[in-house]
Coordinates of C-alpha atoms in Angstrom, one line a residue:
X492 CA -72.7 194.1 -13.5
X493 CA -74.1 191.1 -11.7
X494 CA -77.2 193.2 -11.2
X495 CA -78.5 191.4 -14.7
X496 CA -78.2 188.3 -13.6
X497 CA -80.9 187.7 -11.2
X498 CA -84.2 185.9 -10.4
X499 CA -86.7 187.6 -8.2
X500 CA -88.5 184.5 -6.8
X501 CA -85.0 182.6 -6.4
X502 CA -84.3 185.5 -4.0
X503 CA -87.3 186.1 -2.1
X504 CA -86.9 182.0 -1.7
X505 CA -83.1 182.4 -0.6
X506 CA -84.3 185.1 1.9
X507 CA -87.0 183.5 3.7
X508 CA -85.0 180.7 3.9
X509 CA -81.6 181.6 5.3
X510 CA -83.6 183.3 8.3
X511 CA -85.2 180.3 9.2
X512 CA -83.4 178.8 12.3
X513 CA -79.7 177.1 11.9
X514 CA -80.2 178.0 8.2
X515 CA -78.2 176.1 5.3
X516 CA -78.9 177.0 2.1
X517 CA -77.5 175.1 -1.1
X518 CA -77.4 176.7 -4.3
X519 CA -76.9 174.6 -7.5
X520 CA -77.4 174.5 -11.1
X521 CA -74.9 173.9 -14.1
X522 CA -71.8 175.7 -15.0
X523 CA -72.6 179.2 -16.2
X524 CA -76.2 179.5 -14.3
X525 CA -75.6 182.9 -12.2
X526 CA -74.9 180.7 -8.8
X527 CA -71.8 182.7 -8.0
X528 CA -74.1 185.9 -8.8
X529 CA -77.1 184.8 -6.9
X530 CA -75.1 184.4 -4.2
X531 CA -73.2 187.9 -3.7
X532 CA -76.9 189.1 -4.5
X533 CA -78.4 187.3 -1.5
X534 CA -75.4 188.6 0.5
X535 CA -76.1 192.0 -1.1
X536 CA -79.7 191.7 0.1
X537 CA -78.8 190.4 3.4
X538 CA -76.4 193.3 4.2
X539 CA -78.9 195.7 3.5
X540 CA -78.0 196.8 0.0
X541 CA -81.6 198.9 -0.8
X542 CA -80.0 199.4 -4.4
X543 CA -80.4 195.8 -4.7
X544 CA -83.3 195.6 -3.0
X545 CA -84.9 198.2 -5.4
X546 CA -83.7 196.2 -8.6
X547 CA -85.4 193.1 -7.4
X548 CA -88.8 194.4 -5.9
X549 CA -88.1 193.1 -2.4
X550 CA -88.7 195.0 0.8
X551 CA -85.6 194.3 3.3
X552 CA -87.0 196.8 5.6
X553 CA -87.9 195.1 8.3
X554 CA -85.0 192.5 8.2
X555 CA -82.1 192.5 10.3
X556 CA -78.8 192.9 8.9
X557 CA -76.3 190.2 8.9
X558 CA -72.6 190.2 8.9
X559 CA -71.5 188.1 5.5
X560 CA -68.5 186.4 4.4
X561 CA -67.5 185.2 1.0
X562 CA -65.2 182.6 0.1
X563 CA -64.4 180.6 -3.2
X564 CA -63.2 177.4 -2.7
X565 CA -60.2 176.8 -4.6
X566 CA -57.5 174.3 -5.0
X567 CA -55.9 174.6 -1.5
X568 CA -59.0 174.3 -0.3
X569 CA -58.6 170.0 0.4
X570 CA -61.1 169.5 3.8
X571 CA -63.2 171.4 6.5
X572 CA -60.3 172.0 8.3
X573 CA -58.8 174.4 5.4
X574 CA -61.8 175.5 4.7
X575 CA -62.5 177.2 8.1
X576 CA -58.7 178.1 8.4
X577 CA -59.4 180.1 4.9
X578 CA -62.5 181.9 6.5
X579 CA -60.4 183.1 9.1
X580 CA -56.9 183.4 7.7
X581 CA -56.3 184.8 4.0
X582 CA -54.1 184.7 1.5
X583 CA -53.1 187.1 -1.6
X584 CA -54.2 184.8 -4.0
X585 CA -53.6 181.2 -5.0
X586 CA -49.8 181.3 -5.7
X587 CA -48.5 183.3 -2.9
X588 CA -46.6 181.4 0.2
X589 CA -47.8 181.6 3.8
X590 CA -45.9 184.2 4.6
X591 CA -48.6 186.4 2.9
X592 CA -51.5 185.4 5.5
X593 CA -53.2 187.1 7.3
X594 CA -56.4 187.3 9.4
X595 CA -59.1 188.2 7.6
X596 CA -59.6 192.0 7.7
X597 CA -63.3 192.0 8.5
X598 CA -62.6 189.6 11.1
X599 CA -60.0 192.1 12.3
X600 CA -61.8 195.2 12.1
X601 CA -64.8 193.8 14.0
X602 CA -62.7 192.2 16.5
X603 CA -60.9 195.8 16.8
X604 CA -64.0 197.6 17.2
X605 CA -65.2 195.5 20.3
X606 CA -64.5 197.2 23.7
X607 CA -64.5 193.7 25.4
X608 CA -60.5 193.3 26.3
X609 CA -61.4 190.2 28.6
X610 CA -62.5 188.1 25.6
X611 CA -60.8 190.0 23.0
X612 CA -57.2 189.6 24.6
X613 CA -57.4 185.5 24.8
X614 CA -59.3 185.7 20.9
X615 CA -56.5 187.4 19.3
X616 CA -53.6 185.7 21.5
X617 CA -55.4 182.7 20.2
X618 CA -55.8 184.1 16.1
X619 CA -51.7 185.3 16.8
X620 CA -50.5 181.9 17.5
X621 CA -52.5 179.9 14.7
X622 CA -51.5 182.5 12.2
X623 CA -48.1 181.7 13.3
X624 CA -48.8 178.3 13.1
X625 CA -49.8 179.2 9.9
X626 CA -46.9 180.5 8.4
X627 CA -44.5 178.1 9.5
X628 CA -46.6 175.3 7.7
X629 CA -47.7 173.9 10.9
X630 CA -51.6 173.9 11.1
X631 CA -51.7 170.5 11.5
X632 CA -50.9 172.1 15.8
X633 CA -54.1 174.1 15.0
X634 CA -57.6 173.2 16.1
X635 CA -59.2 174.7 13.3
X636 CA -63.0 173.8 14.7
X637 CA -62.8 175.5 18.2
X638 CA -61.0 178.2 17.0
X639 CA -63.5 179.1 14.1
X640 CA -66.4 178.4 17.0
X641 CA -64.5 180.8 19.6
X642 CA -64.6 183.4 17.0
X643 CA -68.1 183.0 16.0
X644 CA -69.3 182.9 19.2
X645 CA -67.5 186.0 20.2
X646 CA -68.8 188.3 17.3
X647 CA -72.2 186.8 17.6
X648 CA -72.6 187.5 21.2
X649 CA -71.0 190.9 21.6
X650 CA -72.5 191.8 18.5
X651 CA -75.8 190.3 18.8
X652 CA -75.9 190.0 15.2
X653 CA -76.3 187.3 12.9
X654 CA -72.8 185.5 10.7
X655 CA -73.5 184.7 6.8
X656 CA -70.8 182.4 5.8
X657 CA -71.3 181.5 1.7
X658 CA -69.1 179.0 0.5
X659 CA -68.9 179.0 -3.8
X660 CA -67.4 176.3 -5.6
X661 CA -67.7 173.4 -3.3
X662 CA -66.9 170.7 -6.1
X663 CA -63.4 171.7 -5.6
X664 CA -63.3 170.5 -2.0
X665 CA -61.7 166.9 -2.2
X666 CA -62.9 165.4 1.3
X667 CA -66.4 166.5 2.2
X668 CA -65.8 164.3 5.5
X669 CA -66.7 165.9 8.8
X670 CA -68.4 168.8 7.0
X671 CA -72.0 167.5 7.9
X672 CA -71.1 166.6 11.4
X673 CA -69.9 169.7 12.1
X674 CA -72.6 171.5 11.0
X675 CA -74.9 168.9 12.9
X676 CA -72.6 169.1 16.6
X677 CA -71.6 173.0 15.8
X678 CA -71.7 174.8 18.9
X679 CA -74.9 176.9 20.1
X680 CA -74.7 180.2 21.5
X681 CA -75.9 179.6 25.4
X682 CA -77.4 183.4 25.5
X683 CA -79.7 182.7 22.3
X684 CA -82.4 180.0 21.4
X685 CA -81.1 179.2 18.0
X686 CA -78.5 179.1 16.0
X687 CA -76.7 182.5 15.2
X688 CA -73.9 181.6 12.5
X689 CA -75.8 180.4 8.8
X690 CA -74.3 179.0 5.5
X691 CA -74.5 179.3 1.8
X692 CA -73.3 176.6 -0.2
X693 CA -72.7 177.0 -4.2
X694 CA -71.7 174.3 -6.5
X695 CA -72.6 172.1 -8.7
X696 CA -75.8 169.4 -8.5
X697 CA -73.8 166.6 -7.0
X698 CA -71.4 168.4 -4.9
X699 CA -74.2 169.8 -2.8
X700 CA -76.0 166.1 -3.1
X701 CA -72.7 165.0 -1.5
X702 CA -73.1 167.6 1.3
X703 CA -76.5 166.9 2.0
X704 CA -75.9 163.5 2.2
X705 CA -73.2 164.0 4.8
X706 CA -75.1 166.1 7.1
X707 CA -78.2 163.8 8.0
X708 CA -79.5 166.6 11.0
X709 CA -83.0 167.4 11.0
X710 CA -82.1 170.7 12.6
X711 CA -80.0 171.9 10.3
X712 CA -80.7 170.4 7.0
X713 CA -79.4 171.7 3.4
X714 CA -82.3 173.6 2.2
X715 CA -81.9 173.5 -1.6
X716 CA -81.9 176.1 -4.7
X717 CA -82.2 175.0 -7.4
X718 CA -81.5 177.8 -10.2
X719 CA -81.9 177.3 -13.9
X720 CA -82.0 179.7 -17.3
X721 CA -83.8 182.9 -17.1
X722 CA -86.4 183.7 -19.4
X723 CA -87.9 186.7 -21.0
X724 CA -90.0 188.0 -18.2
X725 CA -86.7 187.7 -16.1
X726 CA -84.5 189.4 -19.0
X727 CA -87.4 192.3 -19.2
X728 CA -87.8 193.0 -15.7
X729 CA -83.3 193.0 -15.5
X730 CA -83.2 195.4 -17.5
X731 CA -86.1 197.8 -16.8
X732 CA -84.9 197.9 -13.1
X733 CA -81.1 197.2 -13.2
X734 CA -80.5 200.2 -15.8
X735 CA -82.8 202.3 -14.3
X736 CA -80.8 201.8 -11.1
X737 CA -77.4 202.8 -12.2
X738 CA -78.4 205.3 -14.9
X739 CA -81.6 206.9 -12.8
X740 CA -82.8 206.8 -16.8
X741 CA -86.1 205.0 -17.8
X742 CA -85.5 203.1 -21.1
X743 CA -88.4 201.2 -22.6
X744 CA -86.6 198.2 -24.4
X745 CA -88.8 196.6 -27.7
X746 CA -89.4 193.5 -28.1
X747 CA -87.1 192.9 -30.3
X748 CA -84.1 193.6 -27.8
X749 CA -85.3 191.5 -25.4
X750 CA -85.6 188.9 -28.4
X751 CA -82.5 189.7 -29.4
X752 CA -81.0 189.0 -26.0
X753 CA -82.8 186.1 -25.6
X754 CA -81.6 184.5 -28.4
X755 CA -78.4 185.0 -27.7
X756 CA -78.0 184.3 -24.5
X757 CA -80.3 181.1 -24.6
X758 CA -81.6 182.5 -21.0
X759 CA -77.9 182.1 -19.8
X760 CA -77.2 184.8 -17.1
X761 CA -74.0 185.9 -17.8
X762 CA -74.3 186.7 -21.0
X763 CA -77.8 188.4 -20.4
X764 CA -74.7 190.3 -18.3
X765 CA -72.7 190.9 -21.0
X766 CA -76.0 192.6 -22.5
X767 CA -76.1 194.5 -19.7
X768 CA -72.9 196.0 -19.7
X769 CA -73.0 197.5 -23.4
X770 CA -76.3 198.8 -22.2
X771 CA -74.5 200.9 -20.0
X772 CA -71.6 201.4 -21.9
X773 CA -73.3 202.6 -24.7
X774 CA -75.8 205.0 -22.3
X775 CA -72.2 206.3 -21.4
X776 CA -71.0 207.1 -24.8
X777 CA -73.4 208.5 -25.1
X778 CA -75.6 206.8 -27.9
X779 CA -78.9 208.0 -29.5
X780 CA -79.9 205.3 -30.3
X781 CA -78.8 202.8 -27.9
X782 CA -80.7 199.9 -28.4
X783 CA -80.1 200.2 -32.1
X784 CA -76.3 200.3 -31.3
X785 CA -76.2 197.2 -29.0
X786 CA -78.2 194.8 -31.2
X787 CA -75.5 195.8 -34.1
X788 CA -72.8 195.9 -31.8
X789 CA -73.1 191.7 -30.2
X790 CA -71.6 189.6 -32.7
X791 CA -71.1 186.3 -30.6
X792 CA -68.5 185.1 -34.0
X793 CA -66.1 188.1 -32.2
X794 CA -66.4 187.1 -28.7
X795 CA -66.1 183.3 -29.7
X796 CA -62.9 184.2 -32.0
X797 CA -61.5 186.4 -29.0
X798 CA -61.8 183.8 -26.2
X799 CA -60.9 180.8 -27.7
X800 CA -57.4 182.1 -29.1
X801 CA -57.0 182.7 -24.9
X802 CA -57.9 179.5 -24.2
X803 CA -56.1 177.9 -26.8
X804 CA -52.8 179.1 -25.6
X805 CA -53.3 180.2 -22.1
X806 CA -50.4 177.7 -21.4
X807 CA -48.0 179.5 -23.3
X808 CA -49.3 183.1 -24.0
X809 CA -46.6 185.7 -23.5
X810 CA -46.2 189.2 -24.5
X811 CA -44.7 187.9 -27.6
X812 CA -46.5 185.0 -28.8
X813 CA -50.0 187.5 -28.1
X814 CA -48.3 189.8 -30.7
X815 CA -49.2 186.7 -33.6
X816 CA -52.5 186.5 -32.5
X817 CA -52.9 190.2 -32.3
X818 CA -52.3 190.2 -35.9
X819 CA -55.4 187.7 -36.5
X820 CA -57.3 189.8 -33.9
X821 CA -56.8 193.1 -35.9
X822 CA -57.9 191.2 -39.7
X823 CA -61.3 191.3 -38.1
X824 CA -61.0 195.3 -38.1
X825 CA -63.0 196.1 -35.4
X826 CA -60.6 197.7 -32.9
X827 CA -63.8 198.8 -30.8
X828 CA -65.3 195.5 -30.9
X829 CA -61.8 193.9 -29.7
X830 CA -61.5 196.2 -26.6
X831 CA -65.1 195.3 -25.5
X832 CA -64.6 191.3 -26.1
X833 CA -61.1 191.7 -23.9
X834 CA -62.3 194.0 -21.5
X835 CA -65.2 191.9 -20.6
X836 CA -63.4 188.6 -20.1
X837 CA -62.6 189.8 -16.8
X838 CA -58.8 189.3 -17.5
X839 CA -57.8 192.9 -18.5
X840 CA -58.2 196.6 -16.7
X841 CA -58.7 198.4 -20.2
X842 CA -60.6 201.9 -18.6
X843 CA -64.0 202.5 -21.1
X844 CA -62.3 204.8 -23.8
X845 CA -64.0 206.4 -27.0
X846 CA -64.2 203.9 -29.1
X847 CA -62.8 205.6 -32.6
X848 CA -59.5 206.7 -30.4
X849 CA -58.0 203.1 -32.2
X850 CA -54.7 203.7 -31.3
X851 CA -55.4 204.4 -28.1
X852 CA -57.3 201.0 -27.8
X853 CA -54.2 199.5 -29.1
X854 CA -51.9 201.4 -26.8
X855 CA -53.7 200.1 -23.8
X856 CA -54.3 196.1 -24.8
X857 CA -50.5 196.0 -25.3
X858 CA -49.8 197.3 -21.6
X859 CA -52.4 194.8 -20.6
X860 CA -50.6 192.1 -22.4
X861 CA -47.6 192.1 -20.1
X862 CA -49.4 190.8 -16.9
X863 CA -51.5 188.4 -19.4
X864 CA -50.4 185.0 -17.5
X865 CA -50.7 185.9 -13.9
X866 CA -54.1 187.0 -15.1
X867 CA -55.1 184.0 -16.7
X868 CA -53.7 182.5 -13.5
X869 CA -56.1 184.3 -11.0
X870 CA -58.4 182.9 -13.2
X871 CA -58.6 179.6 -14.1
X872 CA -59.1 176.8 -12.0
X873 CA -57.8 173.1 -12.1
X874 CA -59.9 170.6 -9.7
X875 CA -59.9 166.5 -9.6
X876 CA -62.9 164.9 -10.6
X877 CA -62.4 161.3 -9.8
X878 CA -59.6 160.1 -12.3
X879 CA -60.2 163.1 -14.5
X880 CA -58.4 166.7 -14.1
X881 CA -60.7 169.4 -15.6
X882 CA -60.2 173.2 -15.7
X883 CA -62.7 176.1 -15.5
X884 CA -62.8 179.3 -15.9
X885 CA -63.8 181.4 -12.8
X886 CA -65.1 184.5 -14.4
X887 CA -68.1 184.9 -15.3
X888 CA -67.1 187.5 -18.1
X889 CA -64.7 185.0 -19.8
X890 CA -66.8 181.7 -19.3
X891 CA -69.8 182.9 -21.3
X892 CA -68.9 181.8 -24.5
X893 CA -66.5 178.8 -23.4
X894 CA -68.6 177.5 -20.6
X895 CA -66.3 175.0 -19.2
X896 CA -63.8 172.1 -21.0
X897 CA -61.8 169.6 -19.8
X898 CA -58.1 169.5 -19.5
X899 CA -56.4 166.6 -20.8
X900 CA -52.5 167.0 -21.3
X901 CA -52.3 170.3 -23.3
X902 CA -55.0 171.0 -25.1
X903 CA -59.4 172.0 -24.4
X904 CA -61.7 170.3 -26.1
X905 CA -65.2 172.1 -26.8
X906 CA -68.0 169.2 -26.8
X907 CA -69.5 171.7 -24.3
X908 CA -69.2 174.9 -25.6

């Protein structure tokens, strides 16, 4: 539901900026601000998503459609180098071995689709040998630079289409070095005037500061986004058009929802989300009164009580030791309420049931349970921040209440909650 988690102006911004020529664009803001959001929105908005479009108020009818990449930086993510390498070449997820890369399957579906086998025979003898460079932990043999400019430069002339790239999480790259001069030196297309690859950086304040300090062009210079709490105009106009989007109903919230969610979320996007989704939920179940329901339903005690027994023990959380905290979980007595809190951390794939089916709830939060530490492994990240080693949590869904906290030997503390 990042729908609910968006700033008109902040987009309109990001728009006319990323078209301007050899576009970068930083986002930044503190943990918990919407930046991964705003950026899948701009993506959204940039790959022609009207439904998006429509939510937002912004015409994209006369703008060209990119081709956009994603990536989130993550631990194994160290320099530029691996940082192109992971655009091009991807893995499963953070734990598995090289021998589960691969090449990126837009990359490979475009390159597929291009009738061109002069080019395209040396491109993919070139992709074959670095991907089994790759895997036999040799990339140092691998000219990550001209081989992410070859491809670029292939899809953007046969394509004669623009390349998003969006980088999130750029605190977690270690070495920054290289990153500006590339983007200063980077290759331009001979066939075009400008520029036809862009970027989107997201991270926070000082990581992007760092970028922008390292890339000193005055062609392509870090244009910067600032984002920062949404208010109640912002909250109103969410959930007017976002709902109204994904239910084709038109619900005229009171005041005293939009006060309520305010309050709440103290303009934080992601939990204006997490008002979003009950929204929903409770349009699906089918509610009479809705809004009634939802203000009733939030109790941030719960969600606080539900997350912080994860965190607590997300070192050592089995099927087992989950079964002790279970019991605290069901002295609350509010089954429905539990299934929500869980489902929405992001960390379980509990399908919406009816929420008086109770031992159904039950039935499916112990199946969950079983893959409970892979899960927390997919999401929560470890990063160095000079002589400190802090953890985050990468969802959205889970980091609304715990926002971040920093890891010292075994335990979170919760200054910043």
């Amino acid at each position: 539901m990042e729908l609910f988690v968006g700033r008109n102006d902040k987009l309109k911004y990001g728009l006319v900026n990323i078209n301007k020529s050899g576009a970068i664009v930083g986002v930044f803001g503190e943990r918990g601000i919407g930046k991964s959001s705003y950026v899948w929105q701009l993506l959204n908005l940039l790959s022609g998503n009207k439904d998006v479009a429509s939510i937002f108020n912004i015409d994209i009818d006369g703008e060209k459609e990119k081709i956009c990449f994603y990536i989130e930086c993550t631990k194994r993510v160290k320099n530029l180098e691996d940082l192109l390498l992971e655009f091009i070449f991807r893995k499963h997820n953070e734990k598995a071995t090289y021998s589960h890369i691969s090449l990126n399957k837009i990359f490979r579906n475009l390159i597929q689709s291009i009738n061109n086998t002069g080019i395209k025979t040396q491109l993919e003898y070139d992709l074959n040998y670095a991907e089994a460079k790759i895997k036999d932990n040799e990339k140092n043999e691998i000219d990550a630079i001209r081989l992410f400019l070859d491809l670029t430069d292939f899809l953007t002339k046969t394509l004669q289409k623009d390349l998003v790239f969006a980088i999130d999480e750029v605190e977690v790259v270690e070495d920054f070095t290289g990153i500006g001069d590339f983007l200063k030196k980077e290759q331009r297309n001979k066939d075009f005037l400008e520029p036809k690859v862009k970027y989107i950086f997201s991270g926070l304040p000082k990581a992007i500061e760092k970028l922008r300090e390292d890339n000193d062009s005055a062609v392509r210079k870090i244009i910067p986004i600032p984002l920062d709490r949404l208010n109640k105009s912002d909250i109103f106009e969410l959930f007017r058009n976002a709902v109204r989007t994904i239910t084709n109903i038109y619900i005229d919230f009171t005041d005293q929802f939009i006060e309520k969610c305010f309050d709440f979320s103290d303009g934080y996007p992601p939990l204006v989300q997490s008002f979003g989704e009950y929204v929903i939920d409770s349009f699906n179940l089918g509610y009479i009164n809705m809004e009634e329901s939802i203000i009733n339903y939030i109790d941030e005690n719960i969600f606080s009580v539900i997350v912080k027994m994860v965190a607590d023990n997300q070192k050592t959380l089995n099927a087992d030791e989950f079964s002790k905290i279970r019991k605290k979980i069901n002295t609350i007595g509010k089954v429905s309420i539990i299934n929500n809190c869980i489902k929405h951390t992001g960390y379980f794939n509990i399908d919406t049931v009816t929420y008086n089916e109770e031992n159904n709830v039950r039935r499916r939060i112990n199946n969950s349970i079983r893959d409970i530490n892979s899960l927390i492994d997919e999401n929560v990240l470890e990063y160095v921040e000079g002589s400190s080693k802090l953890l985050r949590f990468v969802s959205p869904r889970f980091r609304f209440i715990l926002k971040y906290g920093d890891y010292t030997g075994n335990s979170l503390t919760y200054e910043n909650v």
